[in-house]
Coordinates of C-alpha atoms and ligand atoms in Angstrom, one line a residue:
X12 CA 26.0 -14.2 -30.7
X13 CA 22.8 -16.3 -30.3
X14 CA 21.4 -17.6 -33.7
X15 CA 18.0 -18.1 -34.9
X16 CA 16.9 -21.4 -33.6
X17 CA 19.2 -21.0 -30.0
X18 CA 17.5 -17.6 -29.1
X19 CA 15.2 -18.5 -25.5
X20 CA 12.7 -16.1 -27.2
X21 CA 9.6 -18.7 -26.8
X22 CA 8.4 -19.8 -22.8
X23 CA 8.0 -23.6 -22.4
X24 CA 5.8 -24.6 -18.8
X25 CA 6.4 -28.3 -18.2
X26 CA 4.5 -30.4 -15.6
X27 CA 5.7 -33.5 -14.2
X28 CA 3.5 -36.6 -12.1
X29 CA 4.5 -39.3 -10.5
X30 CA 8.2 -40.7 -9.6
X31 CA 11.9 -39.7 -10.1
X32 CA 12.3 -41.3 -13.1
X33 CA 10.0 -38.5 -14.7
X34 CA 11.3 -36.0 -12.6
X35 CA 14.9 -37.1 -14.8
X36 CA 12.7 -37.2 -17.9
X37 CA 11.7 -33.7 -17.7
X38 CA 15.3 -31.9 -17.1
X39 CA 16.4 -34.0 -20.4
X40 CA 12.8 -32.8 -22.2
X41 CA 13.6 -29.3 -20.7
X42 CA 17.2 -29.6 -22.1
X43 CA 16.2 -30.7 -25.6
X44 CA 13.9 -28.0 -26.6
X45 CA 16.2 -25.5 -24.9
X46 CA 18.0 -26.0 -27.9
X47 CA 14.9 -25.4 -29.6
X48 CA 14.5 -21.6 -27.9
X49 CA 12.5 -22.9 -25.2
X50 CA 13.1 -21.3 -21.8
X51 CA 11.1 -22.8 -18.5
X52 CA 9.0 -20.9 -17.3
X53 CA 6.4 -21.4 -14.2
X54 CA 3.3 -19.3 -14.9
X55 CA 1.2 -22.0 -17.8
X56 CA -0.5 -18.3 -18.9
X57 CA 2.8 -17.0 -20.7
X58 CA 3.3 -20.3 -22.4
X59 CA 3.9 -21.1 -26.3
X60 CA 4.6 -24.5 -25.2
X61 CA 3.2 -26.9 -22.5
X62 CA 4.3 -30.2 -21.4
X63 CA 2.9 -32.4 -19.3
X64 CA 5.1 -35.2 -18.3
X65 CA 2.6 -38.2 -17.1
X66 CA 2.3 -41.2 -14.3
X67 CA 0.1 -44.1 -15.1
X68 CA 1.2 -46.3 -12.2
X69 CA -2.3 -45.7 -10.3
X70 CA -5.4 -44.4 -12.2
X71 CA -5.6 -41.3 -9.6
X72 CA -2.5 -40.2 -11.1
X73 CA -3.8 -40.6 -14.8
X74 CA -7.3 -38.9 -14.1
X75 CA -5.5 -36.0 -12.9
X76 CA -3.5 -35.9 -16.2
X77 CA -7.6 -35.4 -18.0
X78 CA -7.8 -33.0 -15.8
X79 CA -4.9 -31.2 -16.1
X80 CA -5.3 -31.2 -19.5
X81 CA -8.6 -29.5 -18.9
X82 CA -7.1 -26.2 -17.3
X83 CA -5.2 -26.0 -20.7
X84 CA -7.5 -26.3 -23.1
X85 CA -9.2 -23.5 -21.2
X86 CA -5.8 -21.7 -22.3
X87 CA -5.6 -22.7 -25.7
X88 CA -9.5 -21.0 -26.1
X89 CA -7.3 -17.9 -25.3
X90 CA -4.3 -18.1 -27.0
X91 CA -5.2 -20.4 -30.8
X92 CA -1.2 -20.6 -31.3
X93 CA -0.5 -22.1 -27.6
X94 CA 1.0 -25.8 -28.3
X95 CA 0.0 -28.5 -26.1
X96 CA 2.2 -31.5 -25.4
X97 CA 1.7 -35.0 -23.4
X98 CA 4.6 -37.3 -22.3
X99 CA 4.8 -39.9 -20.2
X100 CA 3.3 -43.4 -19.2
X101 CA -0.3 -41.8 -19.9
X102 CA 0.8 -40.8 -23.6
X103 CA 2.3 -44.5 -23.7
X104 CA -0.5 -46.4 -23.0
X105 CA -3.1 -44.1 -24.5
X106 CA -1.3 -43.0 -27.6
X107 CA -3.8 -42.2 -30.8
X108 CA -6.4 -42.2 -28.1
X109 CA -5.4 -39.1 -26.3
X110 CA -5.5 -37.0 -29.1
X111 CA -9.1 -38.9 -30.0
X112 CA -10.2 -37.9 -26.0
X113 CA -8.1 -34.3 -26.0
X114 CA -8.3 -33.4 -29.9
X115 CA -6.7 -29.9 -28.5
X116 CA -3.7 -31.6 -27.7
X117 CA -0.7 -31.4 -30.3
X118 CA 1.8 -33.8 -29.9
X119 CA 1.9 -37.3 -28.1
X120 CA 5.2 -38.7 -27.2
X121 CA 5.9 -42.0 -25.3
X122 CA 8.0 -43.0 -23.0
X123 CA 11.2 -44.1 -25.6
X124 CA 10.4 -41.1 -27.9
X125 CA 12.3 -38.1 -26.1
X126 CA 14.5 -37.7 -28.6
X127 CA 12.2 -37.3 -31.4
X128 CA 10.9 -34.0 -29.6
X129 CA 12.6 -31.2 -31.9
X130 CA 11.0 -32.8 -34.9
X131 CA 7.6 -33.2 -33.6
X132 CA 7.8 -29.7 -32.0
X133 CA 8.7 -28.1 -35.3
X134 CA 6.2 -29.8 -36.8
X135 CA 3.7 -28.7 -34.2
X136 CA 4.4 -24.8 -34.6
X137 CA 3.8 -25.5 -38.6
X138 CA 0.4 -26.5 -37.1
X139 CA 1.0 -30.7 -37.5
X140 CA -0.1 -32.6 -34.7
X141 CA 1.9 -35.8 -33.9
X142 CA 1.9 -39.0 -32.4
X143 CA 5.3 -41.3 -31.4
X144 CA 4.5 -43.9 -28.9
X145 CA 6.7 -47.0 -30.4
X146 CA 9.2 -48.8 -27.8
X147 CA 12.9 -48.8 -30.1
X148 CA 15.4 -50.9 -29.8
X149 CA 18.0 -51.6 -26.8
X150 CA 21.3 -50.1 -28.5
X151 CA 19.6 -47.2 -29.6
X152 CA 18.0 -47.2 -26.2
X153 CA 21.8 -47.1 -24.7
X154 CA 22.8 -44.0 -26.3
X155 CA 19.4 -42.1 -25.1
X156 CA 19.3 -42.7 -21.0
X157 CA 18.6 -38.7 -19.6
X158 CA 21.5 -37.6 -18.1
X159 CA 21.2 -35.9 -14.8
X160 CA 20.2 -32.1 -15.0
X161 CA 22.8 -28.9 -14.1
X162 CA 22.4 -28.5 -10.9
X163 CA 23.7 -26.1 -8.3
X164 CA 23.0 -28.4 -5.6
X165 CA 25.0 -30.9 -3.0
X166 CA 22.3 -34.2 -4.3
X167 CA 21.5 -35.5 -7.3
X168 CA 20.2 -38.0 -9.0
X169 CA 21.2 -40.5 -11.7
X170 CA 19.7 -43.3 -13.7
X171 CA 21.2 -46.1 -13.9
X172 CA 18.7 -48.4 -15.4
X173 CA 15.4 -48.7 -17.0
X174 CA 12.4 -50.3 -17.8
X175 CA 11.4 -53.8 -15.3
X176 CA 10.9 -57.7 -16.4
X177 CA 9.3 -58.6 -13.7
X178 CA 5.7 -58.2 -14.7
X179 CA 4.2 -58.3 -10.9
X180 CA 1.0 -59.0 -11.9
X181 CA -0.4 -55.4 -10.9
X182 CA 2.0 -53.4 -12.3
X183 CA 1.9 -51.8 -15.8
X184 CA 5.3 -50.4 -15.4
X185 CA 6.8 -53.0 -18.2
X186 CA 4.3 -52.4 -20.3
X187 CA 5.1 -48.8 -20.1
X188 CA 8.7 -48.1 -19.9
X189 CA 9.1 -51.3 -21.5
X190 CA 12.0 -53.9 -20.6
X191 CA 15.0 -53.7 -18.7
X192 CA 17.8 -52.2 -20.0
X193 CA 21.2 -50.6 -17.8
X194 CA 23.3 -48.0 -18.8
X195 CA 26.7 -48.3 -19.7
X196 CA 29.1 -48.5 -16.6
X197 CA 31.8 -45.8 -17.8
X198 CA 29.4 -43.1 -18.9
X199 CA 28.0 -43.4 -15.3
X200 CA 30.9 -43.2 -13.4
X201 CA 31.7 -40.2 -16.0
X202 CA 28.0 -38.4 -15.0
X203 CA 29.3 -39.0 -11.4
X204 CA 32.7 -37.0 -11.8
X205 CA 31.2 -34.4 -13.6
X206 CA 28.4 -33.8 -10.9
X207 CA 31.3 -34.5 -8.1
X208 CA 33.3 -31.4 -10.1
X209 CA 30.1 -29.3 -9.5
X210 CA 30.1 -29.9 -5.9
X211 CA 27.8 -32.7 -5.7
X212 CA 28.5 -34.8 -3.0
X213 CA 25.4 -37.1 -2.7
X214 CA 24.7 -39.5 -5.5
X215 CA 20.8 -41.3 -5.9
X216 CA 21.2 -44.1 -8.4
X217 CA 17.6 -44.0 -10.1
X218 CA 16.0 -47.3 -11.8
X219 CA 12.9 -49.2 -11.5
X220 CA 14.6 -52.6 -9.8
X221 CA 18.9 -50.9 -9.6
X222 CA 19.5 -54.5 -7.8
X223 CA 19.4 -56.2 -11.2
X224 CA 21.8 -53.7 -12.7
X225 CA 24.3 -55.5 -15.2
X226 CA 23.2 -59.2 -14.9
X227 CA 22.2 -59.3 -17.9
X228 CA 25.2 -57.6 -19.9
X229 CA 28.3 -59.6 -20.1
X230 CA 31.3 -57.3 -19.2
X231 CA 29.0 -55.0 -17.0
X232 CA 29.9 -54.8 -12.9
X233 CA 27.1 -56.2 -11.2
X234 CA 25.3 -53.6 -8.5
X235 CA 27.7 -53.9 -5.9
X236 CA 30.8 -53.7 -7.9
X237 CA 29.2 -50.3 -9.1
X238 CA 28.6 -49.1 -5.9
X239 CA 32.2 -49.6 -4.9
X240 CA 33.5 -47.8 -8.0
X241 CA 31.0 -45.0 -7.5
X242 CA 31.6 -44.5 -3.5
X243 CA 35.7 -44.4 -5.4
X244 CA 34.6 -41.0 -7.0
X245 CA 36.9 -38.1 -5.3
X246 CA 34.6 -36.1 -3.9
X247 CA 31.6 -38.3 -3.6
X248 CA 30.9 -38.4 0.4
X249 CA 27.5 -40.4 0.0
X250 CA 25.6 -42.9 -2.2
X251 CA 22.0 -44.1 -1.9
X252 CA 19.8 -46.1 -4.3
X253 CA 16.3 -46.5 -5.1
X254 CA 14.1 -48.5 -5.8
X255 CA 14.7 -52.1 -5.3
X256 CA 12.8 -55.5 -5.7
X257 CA 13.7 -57.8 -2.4
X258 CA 13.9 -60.8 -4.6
X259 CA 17.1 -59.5 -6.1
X260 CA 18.6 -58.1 -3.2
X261 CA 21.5 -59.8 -3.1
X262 CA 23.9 -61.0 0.0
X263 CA 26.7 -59.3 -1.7
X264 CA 24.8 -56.1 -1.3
X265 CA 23.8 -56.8 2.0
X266 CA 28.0 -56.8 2.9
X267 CA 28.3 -53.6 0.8
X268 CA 26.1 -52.2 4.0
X269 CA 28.9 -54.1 6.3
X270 CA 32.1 -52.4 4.6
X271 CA 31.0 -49.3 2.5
X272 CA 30.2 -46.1 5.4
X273 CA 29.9 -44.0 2.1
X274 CA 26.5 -46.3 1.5
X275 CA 23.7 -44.5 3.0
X276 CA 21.8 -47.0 6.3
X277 CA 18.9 -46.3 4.2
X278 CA 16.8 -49.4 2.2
X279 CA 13.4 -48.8 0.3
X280 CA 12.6 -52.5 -0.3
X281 CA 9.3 -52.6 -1.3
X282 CA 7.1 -55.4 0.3
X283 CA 3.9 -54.6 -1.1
X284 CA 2.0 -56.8 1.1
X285 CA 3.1 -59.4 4.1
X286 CA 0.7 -62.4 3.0
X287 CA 2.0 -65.5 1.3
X288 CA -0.9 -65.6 -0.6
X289 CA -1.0 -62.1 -1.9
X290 CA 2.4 -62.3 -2.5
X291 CA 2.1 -65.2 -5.0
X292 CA -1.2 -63.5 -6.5
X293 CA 1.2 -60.4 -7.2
X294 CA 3.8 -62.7 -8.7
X295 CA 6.5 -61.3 -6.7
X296 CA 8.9 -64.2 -6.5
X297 CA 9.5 -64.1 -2.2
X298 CA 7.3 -64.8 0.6
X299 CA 7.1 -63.1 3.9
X300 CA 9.6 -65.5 5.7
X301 CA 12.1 -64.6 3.1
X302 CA 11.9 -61.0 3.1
X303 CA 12.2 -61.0 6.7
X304 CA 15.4 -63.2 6.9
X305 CA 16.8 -60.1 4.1
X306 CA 15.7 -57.4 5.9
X307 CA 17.1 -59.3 9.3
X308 CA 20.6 -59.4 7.2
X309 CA 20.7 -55.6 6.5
X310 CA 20.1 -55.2 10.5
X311 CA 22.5 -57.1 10.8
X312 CA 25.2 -55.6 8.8
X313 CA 24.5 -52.0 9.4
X314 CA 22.4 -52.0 12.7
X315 CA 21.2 -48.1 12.3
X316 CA 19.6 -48.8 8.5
X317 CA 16.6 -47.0 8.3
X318 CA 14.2 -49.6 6.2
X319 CA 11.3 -47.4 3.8
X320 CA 8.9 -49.6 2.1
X321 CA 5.5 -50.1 -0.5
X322 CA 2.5 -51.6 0.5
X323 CA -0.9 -52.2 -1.7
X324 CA -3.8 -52.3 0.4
X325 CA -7.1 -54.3 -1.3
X326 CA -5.4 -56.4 -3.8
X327 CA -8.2 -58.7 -5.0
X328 CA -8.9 -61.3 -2.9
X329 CA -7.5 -60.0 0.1
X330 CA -8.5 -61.0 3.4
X331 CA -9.1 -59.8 6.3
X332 CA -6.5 -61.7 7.5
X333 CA -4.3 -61.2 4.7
X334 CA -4.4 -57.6 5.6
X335 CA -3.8 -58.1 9.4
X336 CA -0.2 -60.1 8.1
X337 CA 0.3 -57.1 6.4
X338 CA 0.3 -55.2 9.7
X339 CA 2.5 -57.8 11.4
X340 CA 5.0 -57.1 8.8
X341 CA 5.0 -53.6 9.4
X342 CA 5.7 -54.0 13.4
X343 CA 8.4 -56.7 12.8
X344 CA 10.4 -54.4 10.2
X345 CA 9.8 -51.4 11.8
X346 CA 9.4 -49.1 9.0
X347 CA 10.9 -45.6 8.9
X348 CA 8.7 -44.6 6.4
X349 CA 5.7 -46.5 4.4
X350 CA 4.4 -45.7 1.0
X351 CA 0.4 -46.7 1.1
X352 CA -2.0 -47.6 -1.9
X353 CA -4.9 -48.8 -2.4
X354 CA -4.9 -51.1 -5.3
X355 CA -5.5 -49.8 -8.7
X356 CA -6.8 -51.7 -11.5
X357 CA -4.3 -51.8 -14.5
X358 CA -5.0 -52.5 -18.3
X359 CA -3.1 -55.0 -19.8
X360 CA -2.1 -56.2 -16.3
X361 CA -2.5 -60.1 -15.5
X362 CA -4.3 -58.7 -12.0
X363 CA -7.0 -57.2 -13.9
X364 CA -8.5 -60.2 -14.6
X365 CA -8.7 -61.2 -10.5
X366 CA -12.4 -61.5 -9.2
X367 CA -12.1 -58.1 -7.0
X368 CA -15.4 -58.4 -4.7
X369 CA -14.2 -56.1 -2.2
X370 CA -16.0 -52.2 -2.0
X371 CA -13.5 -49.0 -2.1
X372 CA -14.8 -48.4 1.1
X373 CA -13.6 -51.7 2.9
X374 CA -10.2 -51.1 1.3
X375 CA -10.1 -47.3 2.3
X376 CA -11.2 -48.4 6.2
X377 CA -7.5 -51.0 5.9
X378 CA -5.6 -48.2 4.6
X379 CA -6.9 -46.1 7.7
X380 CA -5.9 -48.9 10.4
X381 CA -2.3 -49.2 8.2
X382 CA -2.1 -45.1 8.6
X383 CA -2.9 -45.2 12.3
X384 CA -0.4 -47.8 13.1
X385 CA 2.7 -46.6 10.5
X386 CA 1.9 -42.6 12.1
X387 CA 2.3 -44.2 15.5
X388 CA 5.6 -46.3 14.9
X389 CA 7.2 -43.5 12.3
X390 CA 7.0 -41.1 15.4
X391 CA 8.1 -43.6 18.0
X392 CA 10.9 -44.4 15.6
X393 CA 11.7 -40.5 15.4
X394 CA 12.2 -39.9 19.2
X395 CA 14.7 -42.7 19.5
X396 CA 16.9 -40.4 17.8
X397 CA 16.4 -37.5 20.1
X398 CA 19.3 -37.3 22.1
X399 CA 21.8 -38.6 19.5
X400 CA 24.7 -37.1 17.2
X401 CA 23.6 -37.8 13.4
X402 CA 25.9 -36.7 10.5
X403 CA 24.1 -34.5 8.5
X404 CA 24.4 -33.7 4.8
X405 CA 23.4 -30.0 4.6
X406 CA 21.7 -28.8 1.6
X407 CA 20.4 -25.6 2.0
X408 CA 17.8 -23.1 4.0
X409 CA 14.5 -24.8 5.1
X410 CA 11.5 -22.9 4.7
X411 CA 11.7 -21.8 7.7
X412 CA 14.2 -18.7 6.3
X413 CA 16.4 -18.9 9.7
X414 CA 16.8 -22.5 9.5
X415 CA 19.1 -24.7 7.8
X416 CA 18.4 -28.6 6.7
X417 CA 19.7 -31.6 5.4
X418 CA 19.5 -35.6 6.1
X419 CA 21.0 -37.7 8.0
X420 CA 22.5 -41.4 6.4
X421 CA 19.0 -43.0 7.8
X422 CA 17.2 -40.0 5.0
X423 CA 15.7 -38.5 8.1
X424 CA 15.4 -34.3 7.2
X425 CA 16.8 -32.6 10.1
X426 CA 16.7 -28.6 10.8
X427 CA 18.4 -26.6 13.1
X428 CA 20.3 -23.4 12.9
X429 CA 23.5 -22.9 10.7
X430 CA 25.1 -20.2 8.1
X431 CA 25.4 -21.0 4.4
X432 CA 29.1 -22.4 4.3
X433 CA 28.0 -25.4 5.9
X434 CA 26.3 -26.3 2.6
X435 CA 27.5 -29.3 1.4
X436 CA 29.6 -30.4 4.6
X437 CA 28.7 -33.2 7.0
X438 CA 28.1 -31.8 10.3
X439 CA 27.5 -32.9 13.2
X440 CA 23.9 -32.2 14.6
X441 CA 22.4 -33.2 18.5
X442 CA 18.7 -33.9 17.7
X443 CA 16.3 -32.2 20.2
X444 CA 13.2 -32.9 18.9
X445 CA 11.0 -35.3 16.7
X446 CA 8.2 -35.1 14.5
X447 CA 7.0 -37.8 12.3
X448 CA 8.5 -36.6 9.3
X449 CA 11.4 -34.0 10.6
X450 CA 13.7 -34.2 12.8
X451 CA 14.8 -30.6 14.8
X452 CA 18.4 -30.4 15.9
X453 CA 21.3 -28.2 16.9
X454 CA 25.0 -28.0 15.9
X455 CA 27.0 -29.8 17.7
X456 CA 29.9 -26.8 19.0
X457 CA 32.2 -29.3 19.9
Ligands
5AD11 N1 -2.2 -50.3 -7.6 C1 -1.7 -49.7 -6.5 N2 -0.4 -49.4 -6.3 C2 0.5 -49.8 -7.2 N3 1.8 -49.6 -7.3 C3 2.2 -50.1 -8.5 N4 1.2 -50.5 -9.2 C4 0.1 -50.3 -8.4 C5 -1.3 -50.6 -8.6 N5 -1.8 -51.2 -9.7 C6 2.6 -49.1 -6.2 C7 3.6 -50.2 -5.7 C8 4.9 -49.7 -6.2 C9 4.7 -48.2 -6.1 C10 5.7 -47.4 -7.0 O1 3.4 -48.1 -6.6 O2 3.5 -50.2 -4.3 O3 6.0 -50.1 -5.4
SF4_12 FE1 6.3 -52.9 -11.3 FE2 7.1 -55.1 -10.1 FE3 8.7 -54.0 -12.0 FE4 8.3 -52.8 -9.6 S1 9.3 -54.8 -10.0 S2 8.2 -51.8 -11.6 S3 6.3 -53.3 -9.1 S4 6.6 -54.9 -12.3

């Protein structure tokens, strides 16, 4: 029998921006206040509770949290006992202030607060409002990592570290998730067999730089080494990883490419820009010479690798010329896919302080030319494949009811036409045609 406080009598809708990592957060918020009697819901008009779950990498993404927030104070007019919640990098960098801005909101939570949800909740539907933004420290930090959601499908995802001490000089990540801490070795490999006994069969290892996993915990396997003992998990046909910094990308890595076929030929190595100069200005420890020669050596050891990548277009004082090395980057690495923004201005960042003379319109007219040219190599790169025999993953029915999908090693989405006991095999698939995004295919008979 259910008791009181386990009874999903009350509806919690919870919104998530921005990247993976708060995609992870909000199956561990959604499974803490389960406990609470929250059930998800989707409809934000049948709510008690509502969540949003924030992104302040760019300000786009944090303006559309204000105006988010708008559409439910609209709802709070209509229902007084509604409770409204913010989470997130926004409700880490603005703490106090969002309830100052938004005084309808209820509770604030940073980003190393999760666990204090129940409590502020409570105190919430008593009619308290609440604010926990403080960072805690790294061995409580240890016991608190989400772990990955139930799920019923062949992929998930699983974070393996935190937090980033890099401080590129445009970036407010570590002043938001704070510094970098990994998570403990055996309870990751554990996650792993437990999702493998579900029927998982594709891991993603989640952090904000996973190449500098370990380093900095005696005892700990370094990346590699934890690759190896994940691709060791029975039942684990594929591993991938995202996101990592080039200046930590590692030769041993490179070889795990060479002799590992259960690692993915998929990289995102982030570039950001392919100027010497606005590669020191960002503080990223490489220059374009030396993240050529890496992304040479992952050619090199698995010649089908499929290389994604982040670039910031308008970083201040970029030139013209700047920007046209930038484009030369993208033709000599070939990029499957390319993740484009225009810079934002961060507070606290050391980059906010740059002289930044350049109009939003001179840096939207470079992210045009960068559009043009990645549209134009992404599809050239997508009918190369036509033709071939990939290995596809299958993980369920497109949207397109009578197709079927999944990706291939490279993380290109294929579709062609199956039956549901595929799911969760490898199959062979002949690709017959190419979009930019999407490949279309047919089973191989034989
Ligand atoms: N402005 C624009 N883009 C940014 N990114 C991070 N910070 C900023 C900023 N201030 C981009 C980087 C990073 C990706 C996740 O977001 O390209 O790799
Ligand atoms: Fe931000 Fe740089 Fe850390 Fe990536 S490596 S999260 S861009 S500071």
């Amino acid at each position: 029998m259910l008791n009181e406080t386990t009874k999903q009598d009350k509806n919690l809708f919870l919104e998530t921006f921005g990247c993976q990592m708060n995609v992870n957060d909000s199956e561990k918020i959604a499974g803490i206040l389960k406990g609470l009697g929250y059930r998800t819901i989707e409809n934000p008009e049948e709510a008690d509770l509502v969540i949003l779950n924030t992104c302040s990498v760019r300000a786009r993404a944090e303006r559309k949290v204000y105006g988010h927030l708008g559409r439910y104070k609209a709802l709070k007019k209509r229902n007084g006992r509604l409770i409204i919640g913010v989470g997130g990098c926004v409700a880490q960098q603005e703490g106090e202030r969002l309830l100052q801005n938004a005084p309808f909101v209820d509770i604030v939570f940073g980003t190393h607060n999760l666990h204090l949800l129940p409590e502020m909740v409570r105190a919430a539907e008593s009619g308290e409002k609440r604010t926990e933004v403080s960072f805690i420290d790294n061995e409580q930090r240890l016991d608190l990592f989400p772990p990955a959601g139930e799920t019923a499908g062949v992929t998930a995802f699983v974070t393996i570290m935190q937090g980033c001490d890099n401080f590129c000089s445009y970036c407010i990540v570590p002043y938001v998730r704070g510094r970098e801490i990994s998570r403990r070795p055996e309870e990751i490999l554990e996650e792993i067999r437990r999702l493998s006994d579900q029927g998982v069969r594709e891991i993603t290892l989640l952090g904000q730089n996973v190449n500098s996993y370990g380093l900095k915990i005696a005892g700990y396997p370094n990346f590699p080494e934890l690759i190896q003992k994940i691709a060791d998990v029975s039942g684990i046909e594929r591993v991938r990883f995202t996101t990592s910094h080039p200046k930590d990308l590692s030769s041993e890595l490179v070889e795990c490419f060479a002799q590992l076929p259960k690692l993915c030929s998929h990289m995102h190595l982030p570039a950001q820009s392919g100027s010497d100069a606005v590669l020191a200005a960002m503080r990223r420890g490489y220059t374009r010479d030396e993240y050529l020669v890496k992304v040479d050596a992952l050619k090199k050891a698995r010649p089908d690798i499929q290389i994604t990548g982040d670039i910031i277009v308008g970083f201040p004082g970029e030139s013209e010329d700047d920007f046209e090395q930038t484009l030369s980057l993208m033709q000599e690495v070939g990029y499957a896919d390319l993740f484009s923004f225009i810079y934002s201005k961060r507070p606290e960042t050391k980059a906010a302080e740059f002289q930044d003379s350049m109009t939003y319109e001179e840096k939207h007219a470079r992210l045009a030319r960068l559009h043009a040219l990645q549209s134009d190599m992404a599809l050239e790169r997508n009918e190369s494949f036509v033709g071939t025999l990939q290995g596809v993953l299958v993980e369920g029915r497109s949207r397109r009811g009578d197709q079927w999908y999944g990706r291939t090693s490279g993380n290109r989405i294929v579709t062609f036409a199956g039956e549901g006991s595929l799911v969760g095999e490898i199959v062979d698939v002949r690709i017959i045609r190419a979009h930019q995004t999407l490949l279309l295919g047919e089973l191989n008979q034989g």
